[in-house]
Short mmCIF file of C-alpha atoms in Angstrom, two decimals:
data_model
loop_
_atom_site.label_atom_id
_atom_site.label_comp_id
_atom_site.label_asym_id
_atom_site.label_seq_id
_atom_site.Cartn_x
_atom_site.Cartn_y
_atom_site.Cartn_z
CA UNK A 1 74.27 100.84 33.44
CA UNK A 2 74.95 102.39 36.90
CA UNK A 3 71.38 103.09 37.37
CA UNK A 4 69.95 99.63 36.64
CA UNK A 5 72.78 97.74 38.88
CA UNK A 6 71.44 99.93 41.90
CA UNK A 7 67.59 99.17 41.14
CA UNK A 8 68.81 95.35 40.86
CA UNK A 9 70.71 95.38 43.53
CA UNK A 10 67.47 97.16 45.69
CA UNK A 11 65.08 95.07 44.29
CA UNK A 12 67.08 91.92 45.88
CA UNK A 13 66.29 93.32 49.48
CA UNK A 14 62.18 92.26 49.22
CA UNK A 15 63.12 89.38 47.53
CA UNK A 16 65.44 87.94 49.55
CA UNK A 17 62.65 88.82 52.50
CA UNK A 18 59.96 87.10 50.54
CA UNK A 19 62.11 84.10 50.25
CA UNK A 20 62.95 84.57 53.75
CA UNK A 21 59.60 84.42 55.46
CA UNK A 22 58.23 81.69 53.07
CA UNK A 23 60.98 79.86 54.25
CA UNK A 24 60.45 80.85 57.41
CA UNK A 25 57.09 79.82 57.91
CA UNK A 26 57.40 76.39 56.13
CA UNK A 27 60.16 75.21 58.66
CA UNK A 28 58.24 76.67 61.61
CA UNK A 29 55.21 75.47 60.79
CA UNK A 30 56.33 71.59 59.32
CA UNK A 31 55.73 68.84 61.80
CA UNK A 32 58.65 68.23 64.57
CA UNK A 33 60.86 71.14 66.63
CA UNK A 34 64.32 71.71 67.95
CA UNK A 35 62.23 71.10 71.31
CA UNK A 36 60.76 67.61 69.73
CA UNK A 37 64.47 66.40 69.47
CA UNK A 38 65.57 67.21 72.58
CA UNK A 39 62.83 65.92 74.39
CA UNK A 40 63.64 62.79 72.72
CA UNK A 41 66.80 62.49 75.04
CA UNK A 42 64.67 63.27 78.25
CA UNK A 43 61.34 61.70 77.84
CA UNK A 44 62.21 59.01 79.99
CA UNK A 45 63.85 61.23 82.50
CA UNK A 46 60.44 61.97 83.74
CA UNK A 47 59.95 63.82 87.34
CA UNK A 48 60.92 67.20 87.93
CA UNK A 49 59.29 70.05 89.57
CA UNK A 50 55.98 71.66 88.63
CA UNK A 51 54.39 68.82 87.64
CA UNK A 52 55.38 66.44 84.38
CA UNK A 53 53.07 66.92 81.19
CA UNK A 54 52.15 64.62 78.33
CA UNK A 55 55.42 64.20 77.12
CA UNK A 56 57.20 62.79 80.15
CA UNK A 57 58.95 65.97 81.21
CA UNK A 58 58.52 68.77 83.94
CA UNK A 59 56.97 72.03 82.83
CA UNK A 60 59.40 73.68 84.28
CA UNK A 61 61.75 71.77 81.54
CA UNK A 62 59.53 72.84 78.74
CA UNK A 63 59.29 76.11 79.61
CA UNK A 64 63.42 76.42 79.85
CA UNK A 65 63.62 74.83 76.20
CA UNK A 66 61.13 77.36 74.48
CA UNK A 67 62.95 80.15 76.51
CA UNK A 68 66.59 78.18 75.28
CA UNK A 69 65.53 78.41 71.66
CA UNK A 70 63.07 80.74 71.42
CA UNK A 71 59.38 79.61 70.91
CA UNK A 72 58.88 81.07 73.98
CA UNK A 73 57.60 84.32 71.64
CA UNK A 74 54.72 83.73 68.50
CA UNK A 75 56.29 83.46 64.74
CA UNK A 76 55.97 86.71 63.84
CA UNK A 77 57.85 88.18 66.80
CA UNK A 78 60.16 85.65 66.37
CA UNK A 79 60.86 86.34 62.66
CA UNK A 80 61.21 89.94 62.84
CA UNK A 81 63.75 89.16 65.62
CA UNK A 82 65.69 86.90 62.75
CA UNK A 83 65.64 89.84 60.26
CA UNK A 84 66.84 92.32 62.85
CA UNK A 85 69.73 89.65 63.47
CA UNK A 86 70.35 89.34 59.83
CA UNK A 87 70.87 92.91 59.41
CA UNK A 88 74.19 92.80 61.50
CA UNK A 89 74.77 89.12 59.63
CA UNK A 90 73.92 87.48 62.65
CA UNK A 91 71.88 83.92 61.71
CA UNK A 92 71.80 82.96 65.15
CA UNK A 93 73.18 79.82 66.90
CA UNK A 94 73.11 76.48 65.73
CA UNK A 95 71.23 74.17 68.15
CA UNK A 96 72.83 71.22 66.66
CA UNK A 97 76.42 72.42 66.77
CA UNK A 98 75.53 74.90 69.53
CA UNK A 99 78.00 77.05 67.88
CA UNK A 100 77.02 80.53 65.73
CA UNK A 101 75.91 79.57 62.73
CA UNK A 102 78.38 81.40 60.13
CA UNK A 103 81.16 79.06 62.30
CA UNK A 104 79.35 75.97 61.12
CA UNK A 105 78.62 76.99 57.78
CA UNK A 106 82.48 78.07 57.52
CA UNK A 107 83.92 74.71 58.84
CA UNK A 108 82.17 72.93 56.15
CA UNK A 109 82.28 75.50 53.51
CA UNK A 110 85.76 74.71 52.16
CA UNK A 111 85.04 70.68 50.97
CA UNK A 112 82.49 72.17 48.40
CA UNK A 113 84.01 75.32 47.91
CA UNK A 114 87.16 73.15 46.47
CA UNK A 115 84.68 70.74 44.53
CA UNK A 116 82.41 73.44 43.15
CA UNK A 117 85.38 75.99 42.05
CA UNK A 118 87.21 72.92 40.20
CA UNK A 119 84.22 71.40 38.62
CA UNK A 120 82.77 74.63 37.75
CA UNK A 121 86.14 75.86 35.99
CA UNK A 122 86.69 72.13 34.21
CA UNK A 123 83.18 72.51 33.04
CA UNK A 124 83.80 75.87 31.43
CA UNK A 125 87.42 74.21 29.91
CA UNK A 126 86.22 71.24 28.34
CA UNK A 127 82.72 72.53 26.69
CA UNK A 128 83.39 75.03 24.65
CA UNK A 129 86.49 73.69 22.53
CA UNK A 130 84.79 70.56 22.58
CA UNK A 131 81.40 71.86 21.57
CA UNK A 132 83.11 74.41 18.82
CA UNK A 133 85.04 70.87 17.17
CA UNK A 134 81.81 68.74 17.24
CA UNK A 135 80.00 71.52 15.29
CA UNK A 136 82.84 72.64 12.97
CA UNK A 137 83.22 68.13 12.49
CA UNK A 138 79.47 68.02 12.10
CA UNK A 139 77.50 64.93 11.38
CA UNK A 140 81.39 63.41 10.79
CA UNK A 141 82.65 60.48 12.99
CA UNK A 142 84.00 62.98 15.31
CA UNK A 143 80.26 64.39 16.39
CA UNK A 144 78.34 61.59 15.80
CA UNK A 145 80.77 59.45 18.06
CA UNK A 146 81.02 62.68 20.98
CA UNK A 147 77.21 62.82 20.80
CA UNK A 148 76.97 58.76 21.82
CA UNK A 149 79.24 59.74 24.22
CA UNK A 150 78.03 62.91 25.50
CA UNK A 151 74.24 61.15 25.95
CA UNK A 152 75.33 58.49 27.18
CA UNK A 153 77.02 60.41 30.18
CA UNK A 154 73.95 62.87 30.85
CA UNK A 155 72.13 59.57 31.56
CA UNK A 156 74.32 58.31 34.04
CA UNK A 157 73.22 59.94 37.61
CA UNK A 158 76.06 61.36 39.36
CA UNK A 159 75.52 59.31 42.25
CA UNK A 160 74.88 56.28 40.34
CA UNK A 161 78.38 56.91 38.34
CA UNK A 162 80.18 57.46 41.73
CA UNK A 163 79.35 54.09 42.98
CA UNK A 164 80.23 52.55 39.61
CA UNK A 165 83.65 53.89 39.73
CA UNK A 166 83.82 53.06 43.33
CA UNK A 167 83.29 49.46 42.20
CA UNK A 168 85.47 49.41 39.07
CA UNK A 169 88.30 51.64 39.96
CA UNK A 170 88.73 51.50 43.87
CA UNK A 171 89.41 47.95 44.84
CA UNK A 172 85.97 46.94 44.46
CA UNK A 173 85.67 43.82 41.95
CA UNK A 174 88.45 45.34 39.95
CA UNK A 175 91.53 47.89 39.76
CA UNK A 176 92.24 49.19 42.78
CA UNK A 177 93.65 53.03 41.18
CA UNK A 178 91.73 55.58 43.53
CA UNK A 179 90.94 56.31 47.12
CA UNK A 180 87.20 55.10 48.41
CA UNK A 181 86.33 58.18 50.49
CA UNK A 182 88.24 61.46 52.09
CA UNK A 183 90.28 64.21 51.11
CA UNK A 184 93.10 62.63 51.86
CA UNK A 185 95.34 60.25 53.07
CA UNK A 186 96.29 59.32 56.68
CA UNK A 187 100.03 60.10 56.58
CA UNK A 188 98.93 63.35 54.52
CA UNK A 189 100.98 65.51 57.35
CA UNK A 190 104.04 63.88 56.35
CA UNK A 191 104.15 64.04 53.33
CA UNK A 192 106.36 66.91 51.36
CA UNK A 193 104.78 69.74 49.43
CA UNK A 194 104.52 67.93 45.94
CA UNK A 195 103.65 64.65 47.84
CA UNK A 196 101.04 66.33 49.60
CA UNK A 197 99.96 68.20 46.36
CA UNK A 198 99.76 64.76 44.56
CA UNK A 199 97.81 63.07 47.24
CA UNK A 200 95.09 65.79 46.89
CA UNK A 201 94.60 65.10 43.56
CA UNK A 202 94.61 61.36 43.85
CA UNK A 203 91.67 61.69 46.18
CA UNK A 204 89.69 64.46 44.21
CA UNK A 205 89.63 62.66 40.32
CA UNK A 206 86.62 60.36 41.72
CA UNK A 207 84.59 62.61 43.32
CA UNK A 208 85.45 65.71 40.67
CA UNK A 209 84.18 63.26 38.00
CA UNK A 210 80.50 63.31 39.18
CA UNK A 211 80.84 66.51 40.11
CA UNK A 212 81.70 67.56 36.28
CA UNK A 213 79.68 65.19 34.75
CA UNK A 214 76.54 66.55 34.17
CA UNK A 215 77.41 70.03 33.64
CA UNK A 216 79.74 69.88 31.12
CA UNK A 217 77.85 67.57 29.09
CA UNK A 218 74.91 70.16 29.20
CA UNK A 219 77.49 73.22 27.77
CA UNK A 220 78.84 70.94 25.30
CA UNK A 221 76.06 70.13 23.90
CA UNK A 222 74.73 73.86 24.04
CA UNK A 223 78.06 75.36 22.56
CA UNK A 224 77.75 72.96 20.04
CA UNK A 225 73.99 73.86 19.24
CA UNK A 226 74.59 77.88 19.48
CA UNK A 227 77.72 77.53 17.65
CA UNK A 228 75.45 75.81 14.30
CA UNK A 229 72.64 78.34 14.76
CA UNK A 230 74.63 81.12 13.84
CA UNK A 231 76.43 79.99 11.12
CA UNK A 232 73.29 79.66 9.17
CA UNK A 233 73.16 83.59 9.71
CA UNK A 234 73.37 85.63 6.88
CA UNK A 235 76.78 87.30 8.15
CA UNK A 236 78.10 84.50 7.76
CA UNK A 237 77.15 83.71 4.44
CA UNK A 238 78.77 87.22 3.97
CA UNK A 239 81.55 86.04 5.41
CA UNK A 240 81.99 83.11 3.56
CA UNK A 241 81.25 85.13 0.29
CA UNK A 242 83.92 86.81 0.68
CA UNK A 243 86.73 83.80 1.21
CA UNK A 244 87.21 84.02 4.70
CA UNK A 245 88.46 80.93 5.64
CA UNK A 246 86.51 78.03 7.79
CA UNK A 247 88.69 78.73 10.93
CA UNK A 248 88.07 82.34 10.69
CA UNK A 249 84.35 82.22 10.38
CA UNK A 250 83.79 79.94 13.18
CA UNK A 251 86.49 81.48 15.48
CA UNK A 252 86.30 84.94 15.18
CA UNK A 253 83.23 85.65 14.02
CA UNK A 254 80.24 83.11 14.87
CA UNK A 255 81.95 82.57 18.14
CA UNK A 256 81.38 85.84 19.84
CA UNK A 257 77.65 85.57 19.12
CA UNK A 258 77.35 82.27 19.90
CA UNK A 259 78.62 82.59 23.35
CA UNK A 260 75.83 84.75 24.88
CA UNK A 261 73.75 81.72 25.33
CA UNK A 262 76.77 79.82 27.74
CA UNK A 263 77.26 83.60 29.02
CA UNK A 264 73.72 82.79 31.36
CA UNK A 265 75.67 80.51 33.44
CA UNK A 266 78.58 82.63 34.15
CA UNK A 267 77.09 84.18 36.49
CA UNK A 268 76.18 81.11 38.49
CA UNK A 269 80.33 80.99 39.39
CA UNK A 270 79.17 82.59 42.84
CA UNK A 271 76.95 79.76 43.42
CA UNK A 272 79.76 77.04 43.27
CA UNK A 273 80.58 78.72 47.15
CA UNK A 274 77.89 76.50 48.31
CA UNK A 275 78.24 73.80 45.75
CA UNK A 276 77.10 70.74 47.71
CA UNK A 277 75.85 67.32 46.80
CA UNK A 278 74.10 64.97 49.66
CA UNK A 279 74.56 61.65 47.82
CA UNK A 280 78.54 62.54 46.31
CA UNK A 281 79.78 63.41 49.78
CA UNK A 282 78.28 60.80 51.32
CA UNK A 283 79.79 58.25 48.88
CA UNK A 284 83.05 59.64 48.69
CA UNK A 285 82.70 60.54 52.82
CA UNK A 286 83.11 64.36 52.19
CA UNK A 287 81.81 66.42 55.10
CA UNK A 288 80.49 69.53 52.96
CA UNK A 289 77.67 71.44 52.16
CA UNK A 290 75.28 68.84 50.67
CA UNK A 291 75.60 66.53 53.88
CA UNK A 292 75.35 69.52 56.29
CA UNK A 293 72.40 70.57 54.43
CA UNK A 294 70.67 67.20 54.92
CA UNK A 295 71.46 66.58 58.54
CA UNK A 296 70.31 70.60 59.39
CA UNK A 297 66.98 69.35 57.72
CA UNK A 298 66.71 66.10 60.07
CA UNK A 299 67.52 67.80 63.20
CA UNK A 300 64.88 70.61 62.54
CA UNK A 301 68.10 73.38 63.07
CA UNK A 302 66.47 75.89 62.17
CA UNK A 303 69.04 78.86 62.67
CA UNK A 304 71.34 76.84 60.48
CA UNK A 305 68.13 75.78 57.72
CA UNK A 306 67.78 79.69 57.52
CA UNK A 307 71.12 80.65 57.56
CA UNK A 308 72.28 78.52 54.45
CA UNK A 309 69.34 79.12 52.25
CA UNK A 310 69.60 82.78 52.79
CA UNK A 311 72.99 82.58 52.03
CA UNK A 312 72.40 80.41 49.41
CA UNK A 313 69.27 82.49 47.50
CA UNK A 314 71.49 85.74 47.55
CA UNK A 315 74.45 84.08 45.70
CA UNK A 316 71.32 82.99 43.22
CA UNK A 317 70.52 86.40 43.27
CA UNK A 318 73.64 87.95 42.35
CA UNK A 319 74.89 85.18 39.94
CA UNK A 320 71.66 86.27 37.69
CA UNK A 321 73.02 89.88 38.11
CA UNK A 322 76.33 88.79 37.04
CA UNK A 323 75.29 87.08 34.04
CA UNK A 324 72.93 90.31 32.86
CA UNK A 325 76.41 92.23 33.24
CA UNK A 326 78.44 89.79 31.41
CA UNK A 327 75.67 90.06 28.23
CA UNK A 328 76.65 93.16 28.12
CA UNK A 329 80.29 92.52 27.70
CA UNK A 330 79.41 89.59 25.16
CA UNK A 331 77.11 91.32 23.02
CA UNK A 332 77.14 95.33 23.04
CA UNK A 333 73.66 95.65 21.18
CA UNK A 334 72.25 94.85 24.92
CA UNK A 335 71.53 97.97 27.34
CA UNK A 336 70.06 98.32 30.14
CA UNK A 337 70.11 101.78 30.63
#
């Protein structure tokens, strides 16, 4: 086992390079530059000294903005320069923020961080008792009524459900029970520890809700399905031959087995670090992750673009080790050795 987590582990260096200069190249090479935007703020400055070009401003000017962000040097140069940086976890400076890039990423990390570890552990808490019930209650009013309900929520977009709840349940056309936006409220400082503690969770149920949503309906469903496909095993006809009870056979001894297949997204715990959802925190006004994302991509930040999806493709990375590890802890007849 020790010997396959160290080739994994060494076979994530080229491909978080490959990912890296694909990346790379697209944003580099995709129409519009960190120059392009600030030019946009001194095109009709005009003037300067050594002559103006094309686009309104001095050479001089242009030549201080390549130097200022670094075009001043052809893509490869300037890539290798970018891995040599990464290697001492340096992604460079944002030229949005103008601050380094891991401060950026850091101040907005915690909104999603909070959203991502929550949903992620709800998720996790509601499927599999819930999917277990519906298969042990099969085809009963229990499943076929969970089922309506569970397909009916998977075809709801998050963002669509967000703005319905807005609507309905925060002074919209309706009640008036939740919060719009924020984390929360404006007399939040003070407030005592429990009121404080309260007013947190007043603010999160909305936006936790489309978080969830989706995901859990997924694992239900998949517990549910995992859990009937191995009952129809032949150790558990065994089982059942032999007069263990209903309880027992789903609960101790189809459940093990069935849990390898929910075991996959284990792994993807590390990912909820950079949970992040554009449309959710921009409904709910949650400066996290998603939005940051977005904006990075408008104002052709580059440092920051790269920074985040490296970041982002080695948590991928590892959460797929993680969940290889935990199959091993589920189901023993797996080695990798």
């Amino acid at each position: 086992m020790a010997q396959y987590l160290i080739k994994r582990l060494f076979a994530m260096i080229p491909t978080m390079l490959g990912i890296s200069l694909i990346v790379f190249a697209i944003i580099n090479l995709a129409p519009g530059s960190p120059i392009e935007q600030k030019l946009q703020a001194l095109r009709f400055g005009g003037g300067g000294r050594g002559g103006v070009n094309s686009q309104g401003v001095s050479n001089d000017v242009m030549e201080a903005l390549k130097k200022q962000y670094g075009f001043d040097k052809p893509m490869p140069v300037r890539y290798v320069i970018w891995v040599k940086n990464l290697a001492r976890l340096d992604f460079g400076k944002s030229f949005t923020y103008e601050e380094p890039v891991i401060q950026v990423i850091a101040e907005k990390l915690p909104v999603s961080l909070q959203f991502g570890i929550i949903s992620f552990i709800l998720s996790y808490i509601i499927a599999v008792p819930w999917g277990i019930y519906m298969a042990i209650k099969e085809n009963k009013f229990f499943d076929i009524a969970s089922s309506f309900v569970l397909f009916l929520t998977y075809s709801i977009p998050p963002f669509m459900l967000a703005i319905l709840m807005i609507v309905f349940l925060s002074g919209g056309s309706f009640l008036n029970l939740f919060p719009i936006g924020g984390m929360s409220s404006d007399a939040y400082e003070t407030l005592s520890v429990a009121g404080k503690f309260w007013d947190r969770v007043h603010h999160f149920i909305l936006p936790l809700t489309c978080y969830t949503i989706g995901s859990f309906t997924t694992l239900t469903l998949l517990m549910k399905n995992s859990i009937l496909e191995e009952i129809k095993r032949d150790y558990i006809r065994t089982a059942r031959a032999k007069g263990v009870n209903e309880r027992t056979v789903y609960l101790r001894h189809a459940l093990r087995n069935a849990l390898i297949p929910i075991a996959t997204g284990i792994g993807s715990f590390v990912s909820v670090f950079f949970a992040g959802s554009l449309l959710i925190e921009t409904i709910f006004q949650l400066d996290g992750i998603g939005l940051l994302s977005y904006t990075s991509v408008l104002s052709r930040d580059y440092n920051l673009i790269m920074g985040m999806i490296t970041i982002d493709s080695f948590l991928f990375l590892l959460g797929n080790l993680i969940s290889d590890l935990i199959y091993v802890v589920v189901d023993p007849r797996i080695d990798f050795s």
